[in-house]
Structure formats: C-alpha cells, structure tokens
C-alpha cells in the first residue's frame, strides 16, 4: 500500500471535500483518504497510480496534481 499526496484546487466547502472523497472511494484499492480543506492537500492510501487518482478527481470537476 502506498501513500500519495495530491495538491487539489477548487475546493470551497465540506461538500466539495465529500465529493472528492466519494469519487476516490469508488476506486477498488483506495483504503484511506484525508483531505485538508484549508490547504487543499489530499493524502490517499491506495495501490492506484497517481494519474488514476488525479483523473478521478478531475472527472468530477476539480484540479489535482502530485504534491
């Protein structure tokens, strides 16, 4: 299991955080997600590639890049 840190952009409220968490949880190997709204930093524990995580977040309308 690896830990990936992603810098998010476009999160304005807890509903945005919940949307990102919900999208990431649809991926089969995601075990844990921690998102800090203030810093817009996500820490994801999974076996998914960084690009898969980024694509999943971008598919729901938010920007993401490796932190």
mmCIF file of N, CA and C in Angstrom, residues 34-67:
data_model
loop_
_atom_site.group_PDB
_atom_site.id
_atom_site.type_symbol
_atom_site.label_atom_id
_atom_site.label_comp_id
_atom_site.label_asym_id
_atom_site.label_seq_id
_atom_site.Cartn_x
_atom_site.Cartn_y
_atom_site.Cartn_z
ATOM 1 N N UNK A 34 -7.504 11.374 3.421
ATOM 2 C CA UNK A 34 -7.557 12.511 4.339
ATOM 3 C C UNK A 34 -7.386 13.771 3.489
ATOM 4 N N UNK A 35 -8.352 14.683 3.586
ATOM 5 C CA UNK A 35 -8.294 15.928 2.827
ATOM 6 C C UNK A 35 -8.401 17.092 3.790
ATOM 7 N N UNK A 36 -7.446 18.016 3.688
ATOM 8 C CA UNK A 36 -7.455 19.233 4.488
ATOM 9 C C UNK A 36 -8.010 20.347 3.611
ATOM 10 N N UNK A 37 -9.189 20.856 3.946
ATOM 11 C CA UNK A 37 -9.838 21.895 3.153
ATOM 12 C C UNK A 37 -9.005 23.171 3.110
ATOM 13 N N UNK A 38 -8.400 23.536 4.224
ATOM 14 C CA UNK A 38 -7.646 24.786 4.308
ATOM 15 C C UNK A 38 -6.437 24.786 3.372
ATOM 16 N N UNK A 39 -5.708 23.670 3.335
ATOM 17 C CA UNK A 39 -4.510 23.593 2.489
ATOM 18 C C UNK A 39 -4.803 22.945 1.145
ATOM 19 N N UNK A 40 -5.988 22.351 1.007
ATOM 20 C CA UNK A 40 -6.398 21.618 -0.182
ATOM 21 C C UNK A 40 -5.398 20.514 -0.526
ATOM 22 N N UNK A 41 -4.921 19.849 0.519
ATOM 23 C CA UNK A 41 -3.990 18.739 0.354
ATOM 24 C C UNK A 41 -4.718 17.434 0.665
ATOM 25 N N UNK A 42 -4.588 16.468 -0.241
ATOM 26 C CA UNK A 42 -5.184 15.155 -0.037
ATOM 27 C C UNK A 42 -4.071 14.134 0.163
ATOM 28 N N UNK A 43 -4.261 13.258 1.131
ATOM 29 C CA UNK A 43 -3.350 12.146 1.363
ATOM 30 C C UNK A 43 -4.171 10.875 1.155
ATOM 31 N N UNK A 44 -3.777 10.088 0.158
ATOM 32 C CA UNK A 44 -4.558 8.923 -0.239
ATOM 33 C C UNK A 44 -3.705 7.664 -0.094
ATOM 34 N N UNK A 45 -4.232 6.703 0.653
ATOM 35 C CA UNK A 45 -3.566 5.412 0.815
ATOM 36 C C UNK A 45 -4.232 4.425 -0.135
ATOM 37 N N UNK A 46 -3.464 3.965 -1.131
ATOM 38 C CA UNK A 46 -4.036 3.055 -2.122
ATOM 39 C C UNK A 46 -2.935 2.427 -2.966
ATOM 40 N N UNK A 47 -3.345 1.539 -3.852
ATOM 41 C CA UNK A 47 -2.433 0.950 -4.830
ATOM 42 C C UNK A 47 -2.670 1.553 -6.212
ATOM 43 N N UNK A 48 -3.578 2.521 -6.303
ATOM 44 C CA UNK A 48 -3.862 3.165 -7.587
ATOM 45 C C UNK A 48 -2.678 4.038 -7.995
ATOM 46 N N UNK A 49 -2.492 4.213 -9.295
ATOM 47 C CA UNK A 49 -1.438 5.111 -9.765
ATOM 48 C C UNK A 49 -1.832 6.556 -9.453
ATOM 49 N N UNK A 50 -0.840 7.392 -9.344
ATOM 50 C CA UNK A 50 -1.101 8.813 -9.102
ATOM 51 C C UNK A 50 -1.987 9.375 -10.200
ATOM 52 N N UNK A 51 -1.723 8.994 -11.448
ATOM 53 C CA UNK A 51 -2.510 9.524 -12.559
ATOM 54 C C UNK A 51 -3.967 9.095 -12.480
ATOM 55 N N UNK A 52 -4.226 7.872 -12.032
ATOM 56 C CA UNK A 52 -5.601 7.406 -11.861
ATOM 57 C C UNK A 52 -6.325 8.243 -10.811
ATOM 58 N N UNK A 53 -5.643 8.541 -9.715
ATOM 59 C CA UNK A 53 -6.233 9.376 -8.666
ATOM 60 C C UNK A 53 -6.538 10.773 -9.210
ATOM 61 N N UNK A 54 -5.578 11.343 -9.921
ATOM 62 C CA UNK A 54 -5.763 12.682 -10.495
ATOM 63 C C UNK A 54 -6.917 12.681 -11.493
ATOM 64 N N UNK A 55 -6.949 11.698 -12.381
ATOM 65 C CA UNK A 55 -8.018 11.616 -13.381
ATOM 66 C C UNK A 55 -9.388 11.511 -12.729
ATOM 67 N N UNK A 56 -9.480 10.727 -11.664
ATOM 68 C CA UNK A 56 -10.752 10.555 -10.955
ATOM 69 C C UNK A 56 -11.234 11.875 -10.376
ATOM 70 N N UNK A 57 -10.312 12.639 -9.801
ATOM 71 C CA UNK A 57 -10.658 13.938 -9.223
ATOM 72 C C UNK A 57 -11.039 14.926 -10.326
ATOM 73 N N UNK A 58 -10.279 14.934 -11.403
ATOM 74 C CA UNK A 58 -10.565 15.864 -12.497
ATOM 75 C C UNK A 58 -11.883 15.533 -13.186
ATOM 76 N N UNK A 59 -12.255 14.256 -13.214
ATOM 77 C CA UNK A 59 -13.518 13.841 -13.836
ATOM 78 C C UNK A 59 -14.734 14.460 -13.149
ATOM 79 N N UNK A 60 -14.584 14.835 -11.870
ATOM 80 C CA UNK A 60 -15.728 15.447 -11.168
ATOM 81 C C UNK A 60 -15.594 16.971 -11.073
ATOM 82 N N UNK A 61 -14.604 17.534 -11.780
ATOM 83 C CA UNK A 61 -14.538 18.981 -11.912
ATOM 84 C C UNK A 61 -13.555 19.721 -11.045
ATOM 85 N N UNK A 62 -12.684 19.018 -10.354
ATOM 86 C CA UNK A 62 -11.671 19.675 -9.537
ATOM 87 C C UNK A 62 -10.301 19.436 -10.150
ATOM 88 N N UNK A 63 -9.353 20.312 -9.854
ATOM 89 C CA UNK A 63 -7.995 20.153 -10.341
ATOM 90 C C UNK A 63 -7.152 19.447 -9.278
ATOM 91 N N UNK A 64 -6.189 18.654 -9.755
ATOM 92 C CA UNK A 64 -5.308 17.940 -8.841
ATOM 93 C C UNK A 64 -3.955 17.743 -9.507
ATOM 94 N N UNK A 65 -2.920 17.760 -8.698
ATOM 95 C CA UNK A 65 -1.583 17.425 -9.164
ATOM 96 C C UNK A 65 -0.818 16.806 -8.020
ATOM 97 N N UNK A 66 0.250 16.120 -8.335
ATOM 98 C CA UNK A 66 1.049 15.491 -7.292
ATOM 99 C C UNK A 66 1.701 16.570 -6.439
ATOM 100 N N UNK A 67 1.624 16.405 -5.135
ATOM 101 C CA UNK A 67 2.184 17.415 -4.218
ATOM 102 C C UNK A 67 3.656 17.138 -3.952
#
